[in-house]
XYZ file of C-alpha atoms in Angstrom:
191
model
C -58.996 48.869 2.384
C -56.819 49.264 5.519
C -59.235 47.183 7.402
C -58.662 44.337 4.790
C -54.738 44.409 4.897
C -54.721 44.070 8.619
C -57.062 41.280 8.452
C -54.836 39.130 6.020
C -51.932 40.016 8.155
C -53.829 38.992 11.192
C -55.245 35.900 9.626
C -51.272 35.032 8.539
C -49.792 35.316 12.299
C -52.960 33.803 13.354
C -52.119 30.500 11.415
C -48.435 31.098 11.327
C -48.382 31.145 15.034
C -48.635 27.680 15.568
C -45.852 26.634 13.377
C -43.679 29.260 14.625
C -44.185 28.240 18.065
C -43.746 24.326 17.053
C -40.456 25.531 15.213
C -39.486 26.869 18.511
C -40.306 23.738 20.403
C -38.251 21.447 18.038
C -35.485 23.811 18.195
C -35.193 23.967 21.963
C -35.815 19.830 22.018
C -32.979 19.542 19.435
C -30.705 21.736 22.304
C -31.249 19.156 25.014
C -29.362 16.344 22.836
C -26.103 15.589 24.298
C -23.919 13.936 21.148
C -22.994 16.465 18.714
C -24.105 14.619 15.132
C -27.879 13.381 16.573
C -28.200 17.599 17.261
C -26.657 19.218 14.050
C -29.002 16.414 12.311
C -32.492 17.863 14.821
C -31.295 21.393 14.355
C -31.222 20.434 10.338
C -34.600 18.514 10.289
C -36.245 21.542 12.314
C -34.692 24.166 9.877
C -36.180 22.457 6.923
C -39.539 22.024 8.364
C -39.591 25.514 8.756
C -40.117 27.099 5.182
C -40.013 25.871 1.287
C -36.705 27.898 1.225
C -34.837 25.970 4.147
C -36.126 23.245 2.777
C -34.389 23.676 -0.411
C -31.212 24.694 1.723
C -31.063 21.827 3.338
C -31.347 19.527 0.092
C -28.592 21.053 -1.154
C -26.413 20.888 1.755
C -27.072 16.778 1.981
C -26.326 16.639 -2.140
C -22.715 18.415 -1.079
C -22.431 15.993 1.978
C -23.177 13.292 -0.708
C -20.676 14.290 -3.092
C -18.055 14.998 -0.501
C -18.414 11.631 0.837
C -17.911 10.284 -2.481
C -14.887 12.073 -3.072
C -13.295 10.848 0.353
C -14.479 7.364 -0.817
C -12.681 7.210 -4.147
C -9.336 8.739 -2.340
C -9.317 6.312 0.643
C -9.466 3.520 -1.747
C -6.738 5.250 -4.140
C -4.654 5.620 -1.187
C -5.267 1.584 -0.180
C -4.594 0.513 -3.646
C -1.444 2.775 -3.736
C -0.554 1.398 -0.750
C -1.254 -2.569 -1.796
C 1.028 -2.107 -4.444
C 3.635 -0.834 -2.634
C 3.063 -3.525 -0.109
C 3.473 -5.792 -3.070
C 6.584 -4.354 -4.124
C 8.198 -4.065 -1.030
C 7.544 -7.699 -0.724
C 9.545 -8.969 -3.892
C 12.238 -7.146 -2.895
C 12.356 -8.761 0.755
C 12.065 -12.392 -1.113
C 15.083 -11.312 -3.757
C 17.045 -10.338 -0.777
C 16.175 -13.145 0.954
C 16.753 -15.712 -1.779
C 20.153 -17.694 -0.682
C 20.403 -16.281 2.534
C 19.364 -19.501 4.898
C 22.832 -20.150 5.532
C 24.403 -16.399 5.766
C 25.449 -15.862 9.397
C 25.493 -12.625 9.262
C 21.881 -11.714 8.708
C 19.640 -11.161 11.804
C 16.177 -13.167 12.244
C 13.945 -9.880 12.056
C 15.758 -9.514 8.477
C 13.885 -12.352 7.142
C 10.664 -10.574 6.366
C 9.507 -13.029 3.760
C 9.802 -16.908 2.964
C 12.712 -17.094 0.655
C 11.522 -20.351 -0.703
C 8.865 -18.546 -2.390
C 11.541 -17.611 -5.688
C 12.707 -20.412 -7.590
C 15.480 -18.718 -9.507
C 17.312 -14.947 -9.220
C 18.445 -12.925 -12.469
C 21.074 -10.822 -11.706
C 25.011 -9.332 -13.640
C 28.324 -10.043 -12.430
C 30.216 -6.591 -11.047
C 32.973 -8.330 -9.848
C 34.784 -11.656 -9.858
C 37.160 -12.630 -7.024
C 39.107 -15.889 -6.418
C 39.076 -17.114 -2.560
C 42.179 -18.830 -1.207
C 41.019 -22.294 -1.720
C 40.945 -21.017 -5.821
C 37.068 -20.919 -5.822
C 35.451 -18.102 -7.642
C 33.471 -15.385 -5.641
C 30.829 -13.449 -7.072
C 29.795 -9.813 -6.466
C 26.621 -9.376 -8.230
C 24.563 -6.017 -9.345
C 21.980 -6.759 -6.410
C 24.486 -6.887 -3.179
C 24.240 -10.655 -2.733
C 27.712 -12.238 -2.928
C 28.189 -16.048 -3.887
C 30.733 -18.714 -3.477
C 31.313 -21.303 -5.912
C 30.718 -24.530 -3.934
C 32.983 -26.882 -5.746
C 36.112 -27.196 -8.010
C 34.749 -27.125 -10.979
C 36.782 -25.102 -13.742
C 34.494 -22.023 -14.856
C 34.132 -20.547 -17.646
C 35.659 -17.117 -18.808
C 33.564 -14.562 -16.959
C 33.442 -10.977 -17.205
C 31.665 -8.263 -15.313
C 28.422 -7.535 -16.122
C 27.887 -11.001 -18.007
C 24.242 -12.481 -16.777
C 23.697 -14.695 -14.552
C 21.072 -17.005 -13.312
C 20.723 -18.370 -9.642
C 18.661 -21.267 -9.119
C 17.700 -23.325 -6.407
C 17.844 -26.979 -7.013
C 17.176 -30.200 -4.893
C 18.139 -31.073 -1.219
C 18.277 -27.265 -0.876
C 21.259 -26.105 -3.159
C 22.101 -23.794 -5.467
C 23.897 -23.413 -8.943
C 24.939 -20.715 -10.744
C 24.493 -20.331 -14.667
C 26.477 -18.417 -16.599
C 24.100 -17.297 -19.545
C 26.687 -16.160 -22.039
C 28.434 -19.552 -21.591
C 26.095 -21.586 -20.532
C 27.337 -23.751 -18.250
C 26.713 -23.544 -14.331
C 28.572 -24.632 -11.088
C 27.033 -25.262 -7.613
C 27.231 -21.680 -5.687
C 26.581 -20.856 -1.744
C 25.632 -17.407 -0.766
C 27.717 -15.683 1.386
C 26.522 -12.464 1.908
């Protein structure tokens, strides 16, 4: 009986031998490579070639790689659509600030960030009305932008907070409608 046992045993070294030693081999080959991902992946290949068990190790390990990658996928392109929007919104705001301003003075040429043709009209309520020297109405409105009435035409009776519409028209001008009255007069912004 013993005589069997240590046959089978020798007849398993015998033919594991060769794979052991070509395990070996692969594994020292795999040392040799100089970039770090070509090795880990030799190291991996030579692991699973090595038994049904690393085998199923390794299977597993590229499923979690998979899924990881997946996950890093779908956040990058949260993150890029998070950040398109706030591209997008940051945007509108530079044109509403913008809108008017061609002729403002004050405002410095890195300022103007986007076209301020691109609006066509501005809603915005009064928070203050002023009267200049000359007797033309100034308007402080809820968005920081501060327009002159551009001619002597009598306005209506305006109040804070009333509504107001600012709309470019031809020859590039602007007018001012008052939407509780309804009536507009030619504006210039100012600040």
């Amino acid at each position: 009986m013993r005589r069997i046992v240590a046959a089978a045993i020798g007849m398993a070294l015998l033919t594991a031998g060769p794979a052991l030693a070509q395990s070996q081999a692969d594994i020292i080959a795999c040392a040799t490579i100089a970039r770090d991902a070509e090795r880990l992946a030799c190291y991996d290949a030579a692991v699973a070639d090595s038994s049904a068990e690393a085998r199923a190790a390794s299977q597993k390990r590229a499923a979690e790689s998979a899924r990881i990658a997946a996950e890093e996928a779908a956040a990058a392109a949260a993150a890029a659509k998070i950040k398109a929007e706030a591209d997008a919104v940051a945007l509108a705001k530079a044109k509403r600030e913008a809108f008017g301003a061609e002729g403002v003075a004050a405002r410095s040429a890195e300022r103007f960030v986007a076209d301020p043709r691109d609006l066509q009209e501005l809603e915005a309520s009064i928070t203050e009305v002023l009267t200049n020297s000359s007797g033309l109405g100034v308007f402080l409105l809820d968005n920081g932008q501060v327009w002159k009435q551009a001619d002597t035409v009598n306005l209506p009776n305006v109040r804070v907070g009333d509504k107001v519409k600012i709309q470019r028209v031809l020859l590039g001008g602007y007018k001012l409608v008052f939407l509780k009255q309804g009536r507009a007069t030619p504006v210039k912004r100012i600040r």
